[in-house]
mmCIF file of C-alpha atoms and ligand atoms in Angstrom:
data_model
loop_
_atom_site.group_PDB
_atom_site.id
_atom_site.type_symbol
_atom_site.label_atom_id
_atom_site.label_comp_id
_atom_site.label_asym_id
_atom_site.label_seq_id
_atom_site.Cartn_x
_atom_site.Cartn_y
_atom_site.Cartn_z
ATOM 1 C CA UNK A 1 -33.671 -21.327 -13.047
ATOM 2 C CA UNK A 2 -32.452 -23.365 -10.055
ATOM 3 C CA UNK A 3 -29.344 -24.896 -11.166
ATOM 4 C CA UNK A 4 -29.536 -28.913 -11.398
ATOM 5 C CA UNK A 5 -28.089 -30.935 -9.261
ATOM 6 C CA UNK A 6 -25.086 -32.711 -11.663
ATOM 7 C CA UNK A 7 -23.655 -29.108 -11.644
ATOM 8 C CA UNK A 8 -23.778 -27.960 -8.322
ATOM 9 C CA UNK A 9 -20.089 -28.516 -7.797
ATOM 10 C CA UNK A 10 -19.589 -26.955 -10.696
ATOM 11 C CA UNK A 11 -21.235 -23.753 -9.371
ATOM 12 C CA UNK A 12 -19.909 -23.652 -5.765
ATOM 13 C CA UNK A 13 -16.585 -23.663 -7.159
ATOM 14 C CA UNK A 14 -17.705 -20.310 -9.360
ATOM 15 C CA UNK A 15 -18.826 -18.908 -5.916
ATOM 16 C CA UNK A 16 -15.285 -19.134 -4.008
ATOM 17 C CA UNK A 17 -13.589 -18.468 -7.611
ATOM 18 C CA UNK A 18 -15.890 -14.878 -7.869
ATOM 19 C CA UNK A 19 -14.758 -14.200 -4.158
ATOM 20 C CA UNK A 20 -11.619 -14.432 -5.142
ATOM 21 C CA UNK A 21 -11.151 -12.200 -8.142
ATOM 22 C CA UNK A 22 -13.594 -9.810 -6.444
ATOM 23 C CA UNK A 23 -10.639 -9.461 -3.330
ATOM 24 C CA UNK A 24 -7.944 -9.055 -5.886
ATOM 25 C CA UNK A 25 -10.041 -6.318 -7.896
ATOM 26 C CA UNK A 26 -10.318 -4.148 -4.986
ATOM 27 C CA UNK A 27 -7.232 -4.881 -3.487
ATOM 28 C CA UNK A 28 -8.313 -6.156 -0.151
ATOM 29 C CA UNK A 29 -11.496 -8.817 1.421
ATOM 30 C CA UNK A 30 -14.795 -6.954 1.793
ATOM 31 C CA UNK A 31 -15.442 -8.410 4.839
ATOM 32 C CA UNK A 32 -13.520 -7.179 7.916
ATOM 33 C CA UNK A 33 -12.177 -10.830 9.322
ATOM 34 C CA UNK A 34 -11.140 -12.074 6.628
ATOM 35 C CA UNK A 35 -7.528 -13.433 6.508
ATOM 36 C CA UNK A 36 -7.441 -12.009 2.372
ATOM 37 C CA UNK A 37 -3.485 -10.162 2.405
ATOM 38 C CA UNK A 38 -3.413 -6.537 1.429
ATOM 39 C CA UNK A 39 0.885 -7.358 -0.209
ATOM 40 C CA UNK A 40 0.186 -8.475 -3.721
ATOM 41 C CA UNK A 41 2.777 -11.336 -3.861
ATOM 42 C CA UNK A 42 0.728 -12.433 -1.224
ATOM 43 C CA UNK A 43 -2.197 -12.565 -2.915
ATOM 44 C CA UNK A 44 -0.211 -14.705 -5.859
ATOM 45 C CA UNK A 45 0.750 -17.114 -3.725
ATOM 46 C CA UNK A 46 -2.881 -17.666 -2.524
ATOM 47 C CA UNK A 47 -4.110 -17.698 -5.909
ATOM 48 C CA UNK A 48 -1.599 -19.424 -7.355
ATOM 49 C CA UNK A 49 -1.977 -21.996 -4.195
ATOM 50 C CA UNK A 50 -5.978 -22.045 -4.917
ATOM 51 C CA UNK A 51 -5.336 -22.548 -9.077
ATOM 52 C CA UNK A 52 -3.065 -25.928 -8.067
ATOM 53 C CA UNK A 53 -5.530 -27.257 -5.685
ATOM 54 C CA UNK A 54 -9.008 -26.536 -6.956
ATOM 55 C CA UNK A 55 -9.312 -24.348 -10.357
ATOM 56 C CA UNK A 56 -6.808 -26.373 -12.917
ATOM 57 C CA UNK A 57 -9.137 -29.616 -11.587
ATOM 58 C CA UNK A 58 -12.479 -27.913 -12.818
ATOM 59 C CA UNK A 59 -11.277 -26.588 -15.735
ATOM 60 C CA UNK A 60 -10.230 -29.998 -16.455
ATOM 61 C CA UNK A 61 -13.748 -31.575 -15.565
ATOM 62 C CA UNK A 62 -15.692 -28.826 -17.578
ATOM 63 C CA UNK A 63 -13.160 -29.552 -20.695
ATOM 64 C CA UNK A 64 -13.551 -33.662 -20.332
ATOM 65 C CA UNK A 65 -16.874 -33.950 -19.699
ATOM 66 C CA UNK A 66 -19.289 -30.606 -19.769
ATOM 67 C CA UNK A 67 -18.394 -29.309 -22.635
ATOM 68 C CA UNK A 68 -18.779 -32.230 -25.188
ATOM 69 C CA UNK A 69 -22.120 -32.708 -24.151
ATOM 70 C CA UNK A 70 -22.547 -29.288 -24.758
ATOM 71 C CA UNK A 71 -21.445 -29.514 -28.378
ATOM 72 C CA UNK A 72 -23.090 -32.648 -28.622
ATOM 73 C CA UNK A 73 -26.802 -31.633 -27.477
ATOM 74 C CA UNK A 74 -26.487 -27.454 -28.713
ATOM 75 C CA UNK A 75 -26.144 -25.724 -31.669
ATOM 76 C CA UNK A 76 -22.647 -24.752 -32.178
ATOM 77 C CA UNK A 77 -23.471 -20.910 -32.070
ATOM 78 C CA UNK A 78 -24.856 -21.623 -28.666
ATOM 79 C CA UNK A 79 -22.062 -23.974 -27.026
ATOM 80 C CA UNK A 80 -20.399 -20.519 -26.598
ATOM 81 C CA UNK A 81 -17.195 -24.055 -25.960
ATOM 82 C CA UNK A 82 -15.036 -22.484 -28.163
ATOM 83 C CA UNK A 83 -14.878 -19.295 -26.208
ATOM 84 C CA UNK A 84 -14.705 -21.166 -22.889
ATOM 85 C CA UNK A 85 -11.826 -23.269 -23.865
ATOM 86 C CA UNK A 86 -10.325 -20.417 -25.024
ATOM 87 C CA UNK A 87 -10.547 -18.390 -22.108
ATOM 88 C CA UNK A 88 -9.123 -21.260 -19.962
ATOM 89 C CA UNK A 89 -6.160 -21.616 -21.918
ATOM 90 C CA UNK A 90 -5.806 -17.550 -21.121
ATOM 91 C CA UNK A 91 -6.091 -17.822 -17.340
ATOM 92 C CA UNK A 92 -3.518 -20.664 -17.474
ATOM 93 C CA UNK A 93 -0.776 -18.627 -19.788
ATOM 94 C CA UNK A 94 -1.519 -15.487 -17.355
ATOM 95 C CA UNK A 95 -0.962 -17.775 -14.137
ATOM 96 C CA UNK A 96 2.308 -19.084 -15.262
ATOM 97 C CA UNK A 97 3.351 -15.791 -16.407
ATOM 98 C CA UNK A 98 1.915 -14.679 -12.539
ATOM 99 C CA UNK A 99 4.123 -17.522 -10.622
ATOM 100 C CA UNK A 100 7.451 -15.054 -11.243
ATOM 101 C CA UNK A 101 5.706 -11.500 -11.654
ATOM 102 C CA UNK A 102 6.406 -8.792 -9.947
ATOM 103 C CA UNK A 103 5.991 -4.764 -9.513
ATOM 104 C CA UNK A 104 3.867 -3.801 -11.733
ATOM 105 C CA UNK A 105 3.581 -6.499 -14.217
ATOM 106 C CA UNK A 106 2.262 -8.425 -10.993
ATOM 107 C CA UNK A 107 -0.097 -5.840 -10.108
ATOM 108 C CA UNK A 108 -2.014 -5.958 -13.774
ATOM 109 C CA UNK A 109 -1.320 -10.265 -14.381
ATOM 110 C CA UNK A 110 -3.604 -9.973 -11.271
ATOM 111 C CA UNK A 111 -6.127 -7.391 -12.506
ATOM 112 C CA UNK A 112 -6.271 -9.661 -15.979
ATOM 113 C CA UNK A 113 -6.738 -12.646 -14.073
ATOM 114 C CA UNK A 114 -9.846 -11.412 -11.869
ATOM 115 C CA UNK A 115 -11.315 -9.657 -15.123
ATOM 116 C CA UNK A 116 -11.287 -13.207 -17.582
ATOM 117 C CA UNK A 117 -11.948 -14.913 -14.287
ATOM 118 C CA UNK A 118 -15.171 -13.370 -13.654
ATOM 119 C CA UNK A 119 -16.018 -12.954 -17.007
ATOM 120 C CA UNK A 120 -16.151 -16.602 -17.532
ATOM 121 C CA UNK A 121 -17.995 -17.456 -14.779
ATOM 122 C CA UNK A 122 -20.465 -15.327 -15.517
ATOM 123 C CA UNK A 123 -20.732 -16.785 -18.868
ATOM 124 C CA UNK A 124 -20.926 -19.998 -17.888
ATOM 125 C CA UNK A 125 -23.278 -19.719 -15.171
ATOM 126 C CA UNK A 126 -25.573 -17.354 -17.658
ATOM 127 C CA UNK A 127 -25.338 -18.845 -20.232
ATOM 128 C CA UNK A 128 -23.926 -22.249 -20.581
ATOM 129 C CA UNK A 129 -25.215 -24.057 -17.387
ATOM 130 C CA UNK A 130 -28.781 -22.553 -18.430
ATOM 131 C CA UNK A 131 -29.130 -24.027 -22.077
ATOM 132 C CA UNK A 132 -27.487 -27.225 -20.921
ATOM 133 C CA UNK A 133 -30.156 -27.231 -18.733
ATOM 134 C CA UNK A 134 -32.625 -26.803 -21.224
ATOM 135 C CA UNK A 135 -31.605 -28.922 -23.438
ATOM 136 C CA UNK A 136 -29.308 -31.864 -22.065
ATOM 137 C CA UNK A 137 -32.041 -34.719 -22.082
ATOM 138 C CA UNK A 138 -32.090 -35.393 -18.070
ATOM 139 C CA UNK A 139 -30.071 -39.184 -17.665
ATOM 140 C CA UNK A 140 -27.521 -37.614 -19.721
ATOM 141 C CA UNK A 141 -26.979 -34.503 -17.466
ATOM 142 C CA UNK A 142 -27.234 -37.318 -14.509
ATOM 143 C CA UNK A 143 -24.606 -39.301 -15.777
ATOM 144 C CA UNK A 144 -22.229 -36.238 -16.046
ATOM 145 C CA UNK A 145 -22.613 -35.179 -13.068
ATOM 146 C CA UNK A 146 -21.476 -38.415 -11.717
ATOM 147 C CA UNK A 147 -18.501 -38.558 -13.900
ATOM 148 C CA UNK A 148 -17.453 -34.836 -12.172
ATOM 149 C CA UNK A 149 -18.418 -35.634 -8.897
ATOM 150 C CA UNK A 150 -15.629 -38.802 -9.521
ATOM 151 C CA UNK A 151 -13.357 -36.781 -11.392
ATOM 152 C CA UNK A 152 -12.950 -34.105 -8.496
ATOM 153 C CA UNK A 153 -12.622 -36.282 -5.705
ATOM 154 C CA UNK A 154 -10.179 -38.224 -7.232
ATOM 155 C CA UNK A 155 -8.052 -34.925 -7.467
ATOM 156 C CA UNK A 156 -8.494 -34.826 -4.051
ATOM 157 C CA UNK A 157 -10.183 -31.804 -3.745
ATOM 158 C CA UNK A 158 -10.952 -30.866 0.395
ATOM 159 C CA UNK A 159 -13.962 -28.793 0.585
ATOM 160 C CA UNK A 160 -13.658 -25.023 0.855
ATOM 161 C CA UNK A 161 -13.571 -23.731 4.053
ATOM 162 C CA UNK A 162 -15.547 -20.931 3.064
HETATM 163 FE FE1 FE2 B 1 -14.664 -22.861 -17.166
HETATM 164 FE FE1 FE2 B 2 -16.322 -23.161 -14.507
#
């Protein structure tokens, strides 16, 4: 299902965000330019960088406005909102506990973080984005979208770079 236009920003954030976790799972950028550092503190620092910037702003968008009309228009056993929020409020707990990691403990707050990371993507782009789709009546999936596309650029969000 082509994804509708009020969540597009939603999704190209999921794209950079699965880039991301998919350079810290294996350690290093798949492709050979990239600028992705192989030291893992320097990897925090980009992630942490990219969480301040761009990730704690979407979370916030999805919480204010995506997911109540998701428990407003689905059946609660197919909001899947509780697990969501709950899975943001990991990835913020494991990226404070990442800011003064190190060793080891820095090495699997990573690994954690990429796992949940990509795990909730997936879930939301599988799953949630589709039966909001389906079901959202149209105007107000429209009028959502504008509240987003509002939201994030007055968190002054700079397009990726990607
Ligand atoms: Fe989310
Ligand atoms: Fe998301």
């Amino acid at each position: 299902m082509k994804r509708h236009e009020s969540l597009v920003p939603l999704s190209r954030d999921h794209h950079e965000a699965l880039l991301l976790a998919q350079r810290i799972r294996k350690g290093k950028s798949v492709a050979s330019r990239s600028d992705w550092p192989e030291d893992r503190g320097l990897q925090r620092d980009r992630l942490v960088e990219y969480f301040d910037t761009r990730l704690t702003y979407h979370f916030q968008a999805e919480e204010d406005f995506l997911f109540p009309l998701a428990d407003h228009h689905l059946p609660p056993e197919e909001a899947i909102t509780v697990l969501l929020r709950k899975q943001h409020g990991q990835m913020r707990n494991l990226i404070s506990e990442l800011r003064t990691a190190q060793g080891v403990q820095l090495e699997n707050l990573l690994l954690r973080l990429a796992n949940v990371l990509e795990e909730h993507i997936r879930k939301e782009e599988r799953v949630l984005f589709q039966r909001v789709q389906k079901k959202v009546p149209e105007e107000v999936l429209q009028q959502c979208g504008k509240q987003i596309e509002k939201f994030l650029h007055s968190s002054k969000m700079t397009p990726s770079d990607e």
